[in-house]
Amino acid sequence: MPHELVFAAAEEVRQPEAITGWEVKWGDANDQGFISEVMGEDEIWEKQGADRSMVRSQNMQHTDSLWTRLEIPPLHDESSAIRFENIKGTHIVIYLEDRKVYENYHYNYDNNAVFLPLSVENSGNTLYIWSQNENGWLGIKGDVQIGPYAMLQEKYIHNGLIDVILGSTFIFTSLVMLSCTFFLGQFHKGLWMSLCVVMGSIGVMVITYSQFLYTFYQVYGDLYSLLFDLAMLLGMPALCYFFEQIIGPGVYGIFTKLRKIQWAYSVVAVLSLFIYVITGGQWDWLYNLFVQNVVGFVLVILLTILFVGTIAKALQRNREAILLATGFGIFSFISVLELLWYYQRNGTYHLLWWKWSMVAFVISLIAILGSRFAEKHNKVLQYSKELELFNNELQRSEKMEIISELAASVAHEVRNPLQVTRGFLQLMTEQEDNKNKGYVRIALEELDRASGIITDFLTFAKPEFDHIISLNISNEFDHIEGILVPMANLEGGKITTDIPPNLHIRGNSSKFKQAFINIIKNSIEALQGGQGQIDIWAYSQEGKVKVHVRDNGEGMSEEALSRLGEPYFSNKIKGTGLGMMVTFRIVEAMNGQISFTSTKGVGTEAVVSFPEFIE
């Protein structure tokens, strides 16, 4: 028994049926869409079917209105309906027998999806459809289906409601973006605003082109048409501006000129639209000229030029142009094809795919703007790092200036007393016993160390050199190597040099040696013994002589590396930090640059560059 119930229920579910035949007759010149105009017995009707469903108005021997009648087949469901995919005409009136059940009028939209509820009592009744179009097609286009109300309603609403949802998404996104404009300042404000206008215009166009509104809220049909035209006229110049900002003015300033021309056209077209509205349609010829008859061709030309320009820019491997070319290419290609097909079919084609291609286009626009913001963010980070480095360098310069002034004022005054004291201590060594001689020797060593510190102070205070000559880098390092190789050997290390014989710079020989002796001594002291290695090499590059000193010692932390060259900062127990401070000062005085890279436990590399001197 349960199985029988299931089968019975399945048999009651009926699929919609297609109606493929009906009759038509031309209306008289004075017809207004009243049912009384076709109720006479002498009316002559011509049979017609889905294979030849539309006729052209403004025929030499016909008027601009058409009557269509069809008989409703037997209905089996109390809740039934009939769905017309499209009835062509700007003014549509439908009668069920002699009762008006539908009317829709709008001045420039001739695609009408119609959905009418029916009942079993309407079986065998006749539907009369009057359509009017002053310059276009008339009659039924597409499918005519009759069947269960719920099934036809779902398909009908689904086809129209998607457009409303899609368009609303565009409008909502543009409003959200517009609300963020107040937080941008002047940061890409023009580009951001133009994108908001483009997205809002697209949303309005998608919604107002939907058959859903014209069916359920057909009383506002004129408003929908006006909003569609206005959105298109405002969106076109905003689109031109956005393209100009992304890909530049173009060859011979073509995109700048295109934007100005488009602005001028949009202003004239909007004025004609405004005049049409306030005069109640009396100046419709002006509106028809600048909007209805021209805008399609203007749009085709605009999209074609922008597409070609975007492709040309993308071929230059511009990342933003590639994104724009991808999204806009999809949109413009589909839109141009649809417009051309629309004109080739004399307006009988219902534009459909352009609204979906808009999605790809808008995504590419948002991606480009997001890329711009990311690029600006990276630049801000880069500028912040550079500012931090500049501040550090400024602080270092201030410290060096203070130390320089201190050294210049104190060093001379301190050195003379030290020399006198040292002389007396040397005299005392001749008179003291062995025990006191040891103390005097320690005092002399400490005085020599203090004298060395004062010498460093004087070098720092006065980095200018009295004897500037041409220095052969190879010869200078021969002397440096002879001094430091024995010291490296004592630490269990090895020094290798690879310096071409033809590298020359301008500077002071003794100061040059002092700077590199300080650097290499630090490398020797950082060796961990046994397998210590110091590599020194030099070369010429882009007018600079670059000298590298690299060791495999204990290395330095990032904090220590950042403080290298500061006075009184040293990793050594008895170090003062003045050696590297003087080294930096000497290199700077010779118009050179010095930089260090180091990894803890791996080693350190110093790179010193000087302007090359060609004799």
Coordinates of N, CA and C in Angstrom, one line a residue, residues 209-424:
Y209 N 18.5 46.8 -15.6 CA 18.3 46.1 -16.9 C 17.6 44.7 -16.6
S210 N 17.4 44.4 -15.3 CA 16.8 43.1 -15.0 C 15.3 43.1 -15.3
Q211 N 14.8 42.0 -15.9 CA 13.4 41.8 -16.1 C 12.5 41.7 -14.9
F212 N 13.2 41.4 -13.8 CA 12.5 41.2 -12.5 C 11.8 42.5 -12.1
L213 N 12.5 43.6 -12.1 CA 11.8 44.9 -11.7 C 10.7 45.3 -12.7
Y214 N 10.9 45.0 -14.0 CA 9.9 45.4 -14.9 C 8.6 44.6 -14.8
T215 N 8.7 43.4 -14.2 CA 7.6 42.6 -14.0 C 6.8 42.8 -12.7
F216 N 7.6 42.8 -11.6 CA 6.9 43.0 -10.3 C 6.7 44.4 -9.9
Y217 N 7.5 45.3 -10.5 CA 7.3 46.8 -10.2 C 7.3 47.6 -11.5
Q218 N 6.5 47.2 -12.4 CA 6.5 47.7 -13.7 C 6.0 49.2 -13.8
V219 N 5.4 49.7 -12.7 CA 4.9 51.0 -12.7 C 6.0 52.0 -12.7
Y220 N 7.2 51.6 -12.3 CA 8.4 52.5 -12.3 C 9.3 52.2 -13.5
G221 N 8.8 51.7 -14.5 CA 9.6 51.3 -15.7 C 10.3 52.5 -16.3
D222 N 9.7 53.7 -16.3 CA 10.4 54.9 -16.9 C 11.6 55.2 -16.0
L223 N 11.4 55.1 -14.7 CA 12.5 55.4 -13.8 C 13.7 54.5 -14.0
Y224 N 13.4 53.2 -14.1 CA 14.5 52.2 -14.4 C 15.3 52.6 -15.6
S225 N 14.6 52.9 -16.7 CA 15.3 53.3 -17.9 C 16.2 54.5 -17.8
L226 N 15.7 55.5 -17.1 CA 16.4 56.7 -16.8 C 17.7 56.4 -16.0
L227 N 17.5 55.6 -14.9 CA 18.6 55.3 -14.1 C 19.7 54.5 -14.8
F228 N 19.2 53.6 -15.7 CA 20.2 52.8 -16.5 C 21.0 53.7 -17.4
D229 N 20.4 54.6 -18.1 CA 21.1 55.6 -18.9 C 22.1 56.5 -18.1
L230 N 21.5 57.0 -17.0 CA 22.3 57.9 -16.2 C 23.6 57.2 -15.6
A231 N 23.4 56.0 -15.2 CA 24.5 55.2 -14.6 C 25.6 54.9 -15.7
M232 N 25.1 54.6 -16.9 CA 26.1 54.4 -18.0 C 26.9 55.6 -18.3
L233 N 26.2 56.7 -18.4 CA 26.8 58.0 -18.8 C 27.8 58.5 -17.7
L234 N 27.5 58.2 -16.5 CA 28.4 58.6 -15.4 C 29.6 57.6 -15.2
G235 N 29.3 56.4 -15.5 CA 30.4 55.3 -15.4 C 31.4 55.4 -16.4
M236 N 31.1 55.8 -17.7 CA 32.0 55.8 -18.8 C 33.2 56.8 -18.5
P237 N 33.0 58.0 -18.2 CA 34.1 58.9 -17.9 C 34.9 58.5 -16.7
A238 N 34.3 57.9 -15.6 CA 35.0 57.4 -14.5 C 35.9 56.3 -14.9
L239 N 35.4 55.4 -15.8 CA 36.2 54.3 -16.3 C 37.4 54.8 -17.1
C240 N 37.2 55.8 -17.9 CA 38.4 56.4 -18.6 C 39.4 57.0 -17.7
Y241 N 39.0 57.7 -16.6 CA 39.9 58.3 -15.7 C 40.7 57.2 -15.0
F242 N 40.0 56.1 -14.6 CA 40.7 55.0 -13.9 C 41.8 54.4 -14.8
F243 N 41.5 54.2 -16.1 CA 42.4 53.6 -17.0 C 43.6 54.6 -17.2
E244 N 43.3 55.9 -17.3 CA 44.4 56.9 -17.5 C 45.4 56.8 -16.3
Q245 N 44.8 56.7 -15.1 CA 45.7 56.6 -13.9 C 46.5 55.4 -13.8
I246 N 46.0 54.3 -14.3 CA 46.7 53.0 -14.3 C 47.8 52.9 -15.4
I247 N 47.4 53.1 -16.6 CA 48.3 52.9 -17.7 C 48.9 54.2 -18.3
G248 N 48.6 55.3 -17.7 CA 49.2 56.6 -18.2 C 48.4 57.2 -19.3
P249 N 48.9 58.3 -19.8 CA 48.2 59.1 -20.9 C 48.2 58.4 -22.2
G250 N 49.1 57.4 -22.4 CA 49.2 56.7 -23.7 C 49.9 57.4 -24.7
V251 N 50.1 56.8 -25.9 CA 50.8 57.4 -27.0 C 50.0 58.6 -27.5
Y252 N 50.8 59.7 -27.6 CA 50.2 61.0 -28.1 C 49.1 61.5 -27.1
G253 N 49.1 61.0 -25.9 CA 48.1 61.4 -24.9 C 46.7 60.9 -25.3
I254 N 46.6 59.7 -25.9 CA 45.3 59.3 -26.4 C 44.3 59.0 -25.3
F255 N 44.8 58.5 -24.2 CA 43.8 58.2 -23.1 C 43.4 59.5 -22.4
T256 N 44.3 60.4 -22.3 CA 43.8 61.7 -21.7 C 42.8 62.4 -22.6
K257 N 43.1 62.4 -23.9 CA 42.1 63.0 -24.9 C 40.8 62.2 -24.9
L258 N 40.9 60.9 -24.8 CA 39.7 60.1 -24.7 C 38.8 60.4 -23.5
R259 N 39.5 60.6 -22.4 CA 38.8 61.0 -21.1 C 38.1 62.3 -21.3
K260 N 38.7 63.3 -21.9 CA 38.1 64.6 -22.1 C 36.9 64.5 -23.0
I261 N 37.1 63.8 -24.1 CA 36.0 63.7 -25.1 C 34.8 62.9 -24.4
Q262 N 35.1 61.9 -23.6 CA 34.1 61.2 -23.0 C 33.3 62.0 -21.9
W263 N 34.1 62.9 -21.2 CA 33.4 63.8 -20.3 C 32.5 64.7 -21.0
A264 N 33.0 65.3 -22.1 CA 32.1 66.2 -22.9 C 30.9 65.5 -23.4
Y265 N 31.0 64.3 -23.9 CA 29.8 63.6 -24.4 C 28.9 63.3 -23.3
S266 N 29.4 62.8 -22.1 CA 28.5 62.5 -21.0 C 27.7 63.7 -20.5
V267 N 28.4 64.9 -20.5 CA 27.7 66.1 -20.0 C 26.6 66.4 -21.0
V268 N 26.8 66.4 -22.3 CA 25.8 66.7 -23.3 C 24.7 65.7 -23.2
A269 N 25.0 64.4 -23.1 CA 24.0 63.4 -23.0 C 23.1 63.5 -21.7
V270 N 23.8 63.8 -20.6 CA 23.0 64.0 -19.3 C 22.1 65.2 -19.4
L271 N 22.6 66.3 -20.1 CA 21.7 67.4 -20.3 C 20.5 67.1 -21.1
S272 N 20.7 66.4 -22.2 CA 19.6 66.0 -23.1 C 18.6 65.1 -22.3
L273 N 19.2 64.2 -21.4 CA 18.3 63.4 -20.6 C 17.5 64.3 -19.6
F274 N 18.1 65.2 -19.0 CA 17.5 66.1 -18.1 C 16.4 66.9 -18.8
I275 N 16.7 67.5 -20.0 CA 15.7 68.2 -20.8 C 14.5 67.3 -21.2
Y276 N 14.8 66.1 -21.5 CA 13.7 65.1 -21.9 C 12.8 64.9 -20.7
V277 N 13.3 64.8 -19.5 CA 12.5 64.6 -18.3 C 11.6 65.8 -17.9
I278 N 12.3 67.0 -17.9 CA 11.5 68.2 -17.4 C 10.5 68.6 -18.5
T279 N 10.7 68.3 -19.7 CA 9.7 68.7 -20.8 C 8.7 67.6 -21.0
G280 N 8.7 66.5 -20.2 CA 7.7 65.5 -20.4 C 7.8 64.8 -21.7
G281 N 9.0 64.7 -22.3 CA 9.2 63.9 -23.5 C 9.0 64.7 -24.8
Q282 N 8.8 66.0 -24.7 CA 8.6 66.8 -25.9 C 9.9 67.0 -26.7
W283 N 11.1 66.9 -26.0 CA 12.4 67.0 -26.7 C 13.0 65.6 -26.8
D284 N 12.2 64.6 -27.1 CA 12.7 63.3 -27.2 C 13.7 63.1 -28.3
W285 N 13.6 63.9 -29.4 CA 14.6 63.8 -30.5 C 16.0 64.0 -30.0
L286 N 16.2 65.0 -29.1 CA 17.5 65.3 -28.6 C 18.0 64.1 -27.8
Y287 N 17.2 63.6 -26.9 CA 17.5 62.4 -26.1 C 17.8 61.2 -27.0
N288 N 17.0 61.0 -28.0 CA 17.2 59.8 -28.9 C 18.5 59.9 -29.6
L289 N 18.9 61.2 -30.0 CA 20.1 61.4 -30.8 C 21.3 61.1 -29.9
F290 N 21.4 61.7 -28.7 CA 22.6 61.6 -28.0 C 22.7 60.4 -27.1
V291 N 21.6 59.7 -26.8 CA 21.6 58.6 -25.9 C 21.2 57.3 -26.6
Q292 N 20.0 57.2 -27.0 CA 19.5 55.9 -27.5 C 20.2 55.5 -28.8
N293 N 20.5 56.5 -29.7 CA 21.0 56.1 -31.0 C 22.5 56.1 -31.0
V294 N 23.2 56.7 -30.1 CA 24.6 56.9 -30.2 C 25.4 56.2 -29.1
V295 N 24.8 56.0 -27.9 CA 25.6 55.5 -26.8 C 26.2 54.1 -27.1
G296 N 25.4 53.3 -27.8 CA 26.0 52.0 -28.1 C 27.2 52.0 -28.9
F297 N 27.2 52.8 -29.9 CA 28.4 53.0 -30.8 C 29.6 53.6 -30.0
V298 N 29.3 54.6 -29.2 CA 30.3 55.2 -28.3 C 30.9 54.2 -27.4
L299 N 30.1 53.4 -26.8 CA 30.6 52.4 -25.9 C 31.5 51.3 -26.6
V300 N 31.1 50.9 -27.8 CA 31.9 50.0 -28.6 C 33.3 50.6 -28.9
I301 N 33.3 51.9 -29.3 CA 34.6 52.5 -29.6 C 35.4 52.7 -28.4
L302 N 34.8 53.1 -27.3 CA 35.5 53.3 -26.0 C 36.1 52.0 -25.5
L303 N 35.4 51.0 -25.5 CA 35.9 49.7 -25.0 C 37.0 49.2 -25.9
T304 N 36.9 49.4 -27.2 CA 37.9 48.9 -28.1 C 39.2 49.6 -27.9
I305 N 39.2 50.9 -27.8 CA 40.4 51.7 -27.6 C 41.1 51.4 -26.3
L306 N 40.3 51.3 -25.2 CA 40.8 51.0 -23.9 C 41.4 49.6 -23.9
F307 N 40.8 48.6 -24.6 CA 41.3 47.3 -24.6 C 42.6 47.2 -25.4
V308 N 42.7 47.8 -26.5 CA 43.9 47.8 -27.3 C 45.1 48.5 -26.5
G309 N 44.8 49.6 -25.8 CA 45.8 50.3 -25.0 C 46.2 49.5 -23.8
T310 N 45.3 48.8 -23.2 CA 45.7 47.9 -22.1 C 46.5 46.8 -22.5
I311 N 46.2 46.1 -23.7 CA 47.0 45.0 -24.2 C 48.4 45.5 -24.5
A312 N 48.5 46.7 -25.1 CA 49.9 47.3 -25.5 C 50.7 47.5 -24.2
K313 N 50.1 48.0 -23.1 CA 50.8 48.2 -21.9 C 51.2 46.9 -21.2
A314 N 50.3 45.9 -21.3 CA 50.5 44.6 -20.7 C 51.7 43.9 -21.4
L315 N 51.9 44.1 -22.7 CA 53.0 43.5 -23.4 C 54.3 44.1 -22.9
Q316 N 54.3 45.2 -22.3 CA 55.5 45.8 -21.7 C 55.8 45.2 -20.3
R317 N 55.1 44.1 -20.0 CA 55.2 43.4 -18.7 C 55.0 44.3 -17.5
N318 N 54.0 45.2 -17.6 CA 53.6 46.0 -16.5 C 52.5 45.1 -15.7
R319 N 52.8 44.9 -14.4 CA 52.0 44.0 -13.6 C 50.5 44.5 -13.5
E320 N 50.3 45.8 -13.3 CA 49.0 46.3 -13.2 C 48.3 46.2 -14.5
A321 N 49.0 46.5 -15.6 CA 48.4 46.4 -16.9 C 48.0 45.0 -17.3
I322 N 48.8 44.0 -16.8 CA 48.4 42.6 -17.1 C 47.1 42.3 -16.3
L323 N 47.0 42.7 -15.1 CA 45.7 42.5 -14.3 C 44.6 43.1 -15.0
L324 N 44.8 44.4 -15.4 CA 43.7 45.2 -16.0 C 43.3 44.5 -17.4
A325 N 44.3 44.1 -18.1 CA 44.1 43.5 -19.4 C 43.3 42.2 -19.3
T326 N 43.6 41.4 -18.3 CA 42.8 40.2 -18.1 C 41.4 40.4 -17.8
G327 N 41.1 41.3 -16.7 CA 39.7 41.5 -16.3 C 39.0 42.3 -17.4
F328 N 39.6 43.4 -17.9 CA 38.9 44.2 -18.8 C 38.8 43.5 -20.2
G329 N 39.8 42.7 -20.5 CA 39.7 41.9 -21.8 C 38.5 41.0 -21.8
I330 N 38.2 40.4 -20.7 CA 37.0 39.5 -20.6 C 35.8 40.3 -20.8
F331 N 35.7 41.4 -20.0 CA 34.5 42.3 -20.1 C 34.3 42.9 -21.5
S332 N 35.3 43.5 -22.0 CA 35.2 44.3 -23.2 C 34.9 43.3 -24.4
F333 N 35.6 42.2 -24.4 CA 35.4 41.2 -25.5 C 34.0 40.7 -25.5
I334 N 33.5 40.3 -24.4 CA 32.1 39.8 -24.3 C 31.1 41.0 -24.6
S335 N 31.3 42.2 -24.1 CA 30.4 43.3 -24.3 C 30.4 43.7 -25.7
V336 N 31.5 43.8 -26.4 CA 31.6 44.2 -27.8 C 30.9 43.2 -28.6
L337 N 31.1 41.9 -28.4 CA 30.5 40.9 -29.2 C 29.0 40.9 -29.0
E338 N 28.5 41.2 -27.8 CA 27.1 41.2 -27.5 C 26.4 42.4 -28.2
L339 N 27.1 43.6 -28.1 CA 26.6 44.8 -28.7 C 26.5 44.6 -30.3
L340 N 27.6 44.1 -30.8 CA 27.6 43.9 -32.3 C 26.5 42.9 -32.7
W341 N 26.3 41.8 -31.9 CA 25.2 40.9 -32.2 C 23.9 41.5 -32.0
Y342 N 23.8 42.4 -31.0 CA 22.5 43.1 -30.7 C 22.1 44.0 -32.0
Y343 N 23.1 44.7 -32.5 CA 22.8 45.5 -33.7 C 22.6 44.7 -34.9
Q344 N 23.3 43.6 -35.0 CA 23.2 42.7 -36.2 C 21.8 42.1 -36.2
R345 N 21.2 41.8 -35.0 CA 19.9 41.3 -34.9 C 18.8 42.3 -34.8
N346 N 19.2 43.6 -35.1 CA 18.2 44.7 -35.1 C 17.5 44.9 -33.8
G347 N 18.3 44.6 -32.7 CA 17.7 44.9 -31.4 C 16.9 43.7 -30.8
T348 N 16.9 42.6 -31.5 CA 16.1 41.4 -31.0 C 16.8 40.6 -30.0
Y349 N 18.1 40.8 -29.8 CA 18.9 40.0 -28.9 C 18.8 40.7 -27.5
H350 N 18.6 39.9 -26.5 CA 18.6 40.4 -25.1 C 20.0 40.3 -24.5
L351 N 20.6 41.4 -24.2 CA 22.0 41.4 -23.6 C 22.0 40.7 -22.3
L352 N 22.9 39.7 -22.2 CA 22.9 38.8 -21.0 C 24.2 38.7 -20.3
W353 N 25.3 38.4 -21.1 CA 26.5 38.0 -20.5 C 27.4 39.1 -20.1
W354 N 27.1 40.4 -20.5 CA 27.9 41.5 -20.1 C 27.9 41.7 -18.6
K355 N 26.8 41.4 -17.9 CA 26.7 41.6 -16.5 C 27.6 40.7 -15.7
W356 N 27.8 39.4 -16.2 CA 28.7 38.5 -15.6 C 30.1 38.8 -15.9
S357 N 30.4 39.3 -17.1 CA 31.8 39.6 -17.4 C 32.2 40.8 -16.5
M358 N 31.3 41.6 -16.0 CA 31.6 42.7 -15.1 C 32.3 42.2 -13.9
V359 N 31.9 41.0 -13.4 CA 32.4 40.5 -12.2 C 34.0 40.4 -12.3
A360 N 34.4 39.7 -13.4 CA 35.8 39.6 -13.7 C 36.5 40.9 -13.8
F361 N 35.9 41.9 -14.4 CA 36.4 43.2 -14.5 C 36.6 43.9 -13.2
V362 N 35.6 43.9 -12.4 CA 35.6 44.6 -11.1 C 36.6 43.9 -10.2
I363 N 36.8 42.6 -10.2 CA 37.8 41.9 -9.4 C 39.2 42.4 -9.8
S364 N 39.4 42.6 -11.1 CA 40.7 43.1 -11.6 C 41.0 44.5 -11.1
L365 N 39.9 45.3 -11.1 CA 40.1 46.7 -10.6 C 40.4 46.8 -9.1
I366 N 39.7 45.9 -8.4 CA 40.0 45.9 -6.9 C 41.4 45.3 -6.7
A367 N 41.8 44.3 -7.5 CA 43.2 43.8 -7.3 C 44.2 44.8 -7.6
I368 N 44.0 45.6 -8.6 CA 44.9 46.7 -9.0 C 45.0 47.7 -7.9
L369 N 43.9 48.1 -7.3 CA 43.9 49.1 -6.3 C 44.6 48.5 -5.0
G370 N 44.3 47.3 -4.7 CA 44.9 46.6 -3.6 C 46.4 46.5 -3.8
S371 N 46.8 46.3 -5.0 CA 48.3 46.2 -5.3 C 48.9 47.6 -5.1
R372 N 48.2 48.7 -5.5 CA 48.7 50.0 -5.3 C 48.9 50.3 -3.7
F373 N 47.9 49.9 -3.0 CA 48.0 50.1 -1.5 C 49.1 49.3 -0.9
A374 N 49.3 48.0 -1.4 CA 50.4 47.2 -0.9 C 51.7 47.8 -1.2
E375 N 51.8 48.3 -2.5 CA 53.1 49.0 -2.9 C 53.4 50.2 -2.0
K376 N 52.3 51.0 -1.8 CA 52.5 52.2 -0.9 C 52.9 51.8 0.5
H377 N 52.3 50.7 1.0 CA 52.6 50.2 2.3 C 54.1 49.8 2.4
N378 N 54.6 49.1 1.3 CA 56.0 48.7 1.3 C 56.9 49.9 1.2
K379 N 56.5 50.9 0.5 CA 57.3 52.1 0.4 C 57.4 52.8 1.8
V380 N 56.2 52.8 2.5 CA 56.2 53.4 3.8 C 57.2 52.7 4.7
L381 N 57.2 51.3 4.7 CA 58.1 50.5 5.5 C 59.5 50.8 5.1
Q382 N 59.8 50.9 3.8 CA 61.1 51.2 3.3 C 61.6 52.6 3.8
Y383 N 60.7 53.6 3.7 CA 61.0 54.9 4.1 C 61.3 54.9 5.6
S384 N 60.5 54.1 6.4 CA 60.7 54.1 7.8 C 62.1 53.5 8.2
K385 N 62.5 52.5 7.4 CA 63.8 51.9 7.7 C 64.9 52.9 7.3
E386 N 64.7 53.5 6.2 CA 65.7 54.5 5.8 C 65.8 55.7 6.8
L387 N 64.6 56.1 7.3 CA 64.6 57.2 8.3 C 65.3 56.7 9.6
E388 N 65.0 55.5 9.9 CA 65.7 55.0 11.1 C 67.2 54.9 10.9
L389 N 67.7 54.5 9.8 CA 69.1 54.5 9.5 C 69.7 55.9 9.5
F390 N 68.9 56.8 8.9 CA 69.3 58.2 8.9 C 69.4 58.8 10.3
N391 N 68.4 58.5 11.1 CA 68.5 59.0 12.5 C 69.7 58.4 13.3
N392 N 69.9 57.1 13.0 CA 71.1 56.4 13.7 C 72.4 57.1 13.2
E393 N 72.5 57.4 11.9 CA 73.7 58.0 11.4 C 73.8 59.4 11.9
L394 N 72.7 60.1 12.1 CA 72.7 61.5 12.6 C 73.1 61.5 14.1
Q395 N 72.6 60.5 14.8 CA 73.1 60.4 16.2 C 74.6 60.0 16.3
R396 N 75.0 59.1 15.4 CA 76.4 58.8 15.4 C 77.2 60.0 15.1
S397 N 76.8 60.8 14.1 CA 77.5 62.0 13.7 C 77.6 63.0 14.9
E398 N 76.5 63.1 15.6 CA 76.5 64.1 16.7 C 77.5 63.6 17.8
K399 N 77.5 62.3 18.0 CA 78.4 61.7 19.0 C 79.9 61.9 18.6
M400 N 80.1 61.7 17.3 CA 81.4 61.9 16.8 C 81.9 63.3 16.9
E401 N 81.0 64.2 16.7 CA 81.3 65.6 16.7 C 81.7 66.0 18.2
I402 N 80.9 65.5 19.1 CA 81.2 65.8 20.5 C 82.5 65.3 20.9
I403 N 82.8 64.0 20.5 CA 84.1 63.4 20.8 C 85.2 64.1 20.2
S404 N 85.0 64.5 18.9 CA 86.0 65.3 18.2 C 86.4 66.6 18.9
E405 N 85.4 67.3 19.3 CA 85.7 68.6 20.1 C 86.4 68.3 21.4
L406 N 85.9 67.2 22.1 CA 86.5 66.9 23.3 C 88.0 66.4 23.1
A407 N 88.2 65.6 22.1 CA 89.6 65.2 21.8 C 90.5 66.3 21.4
A408 N 90.0 67.2 20.6 CA 90.8 68.4 20.2 C 91.2 69.2 21.4
S409 N 90.3 69.4 22.4 CA 90.6 70.3 23.5 C 91.4 69.6 24.6
V410 N 91.4 68.3 24.7 CA 92.0 67.6 25.8 C 93.3 66.9 25.5
A411 N 93.3 66.3 24.3 CA 94.4 65.4 23.9 C 95.8 66.1 24.1
H412 N 96.0 67.3 23.5 CA 97.3 68.0 23.6 C 97.7 68.3 25.0
E413 N 96.7 68.7 25.8 CA 97.0 69.0 27.2 C 97.4 67.8 28.0
V414 N 96.8 66.6 27.7 CA 97.1 65.4 28.4 C 98.4 64.7 28.0
R415 N 98.7 64.8 26.7 CA 99.9 64.1 26.2 C 101.2 64.7 26.8
N416 N 101.3 66.0 26.9 CA 102.6 66.5 27.4 C 102.9 66.1 28.9
P417 N 101.9 66.1 29.8 CA 102.2 65.6 31.1 C 102.5 64.1 31.1
L418 N 101.9 63.4 30.3 CA 102.2 61.9 30.2 C 103.7 61.7 29.8
Q419 N 104.1 62.5 28.8 CA 105.5 62.3 28.3 C 106.5 62.7 29.4
V420 N 106.2 63.7 30.2 CA 107.1 64.1 31.3 C 107.1 63.0 32.3
T421 N 105.9 62.5 32.7 CA 105.8 61.4 33.7 C 106.6 60.2 33.2
R422 N 106.5 59.9 31.9 CA 107.2 58.7 31.4 C 108.7 58.8 31.5
G423 N 109.2 60.1 31.2 CA 110.6 60.3 31.3 C 111.1 60.1 32.7
F424 N 110.4 60.6 33.7 CA 110.8 60.5 35.1 C 110.8 59.0 35.5

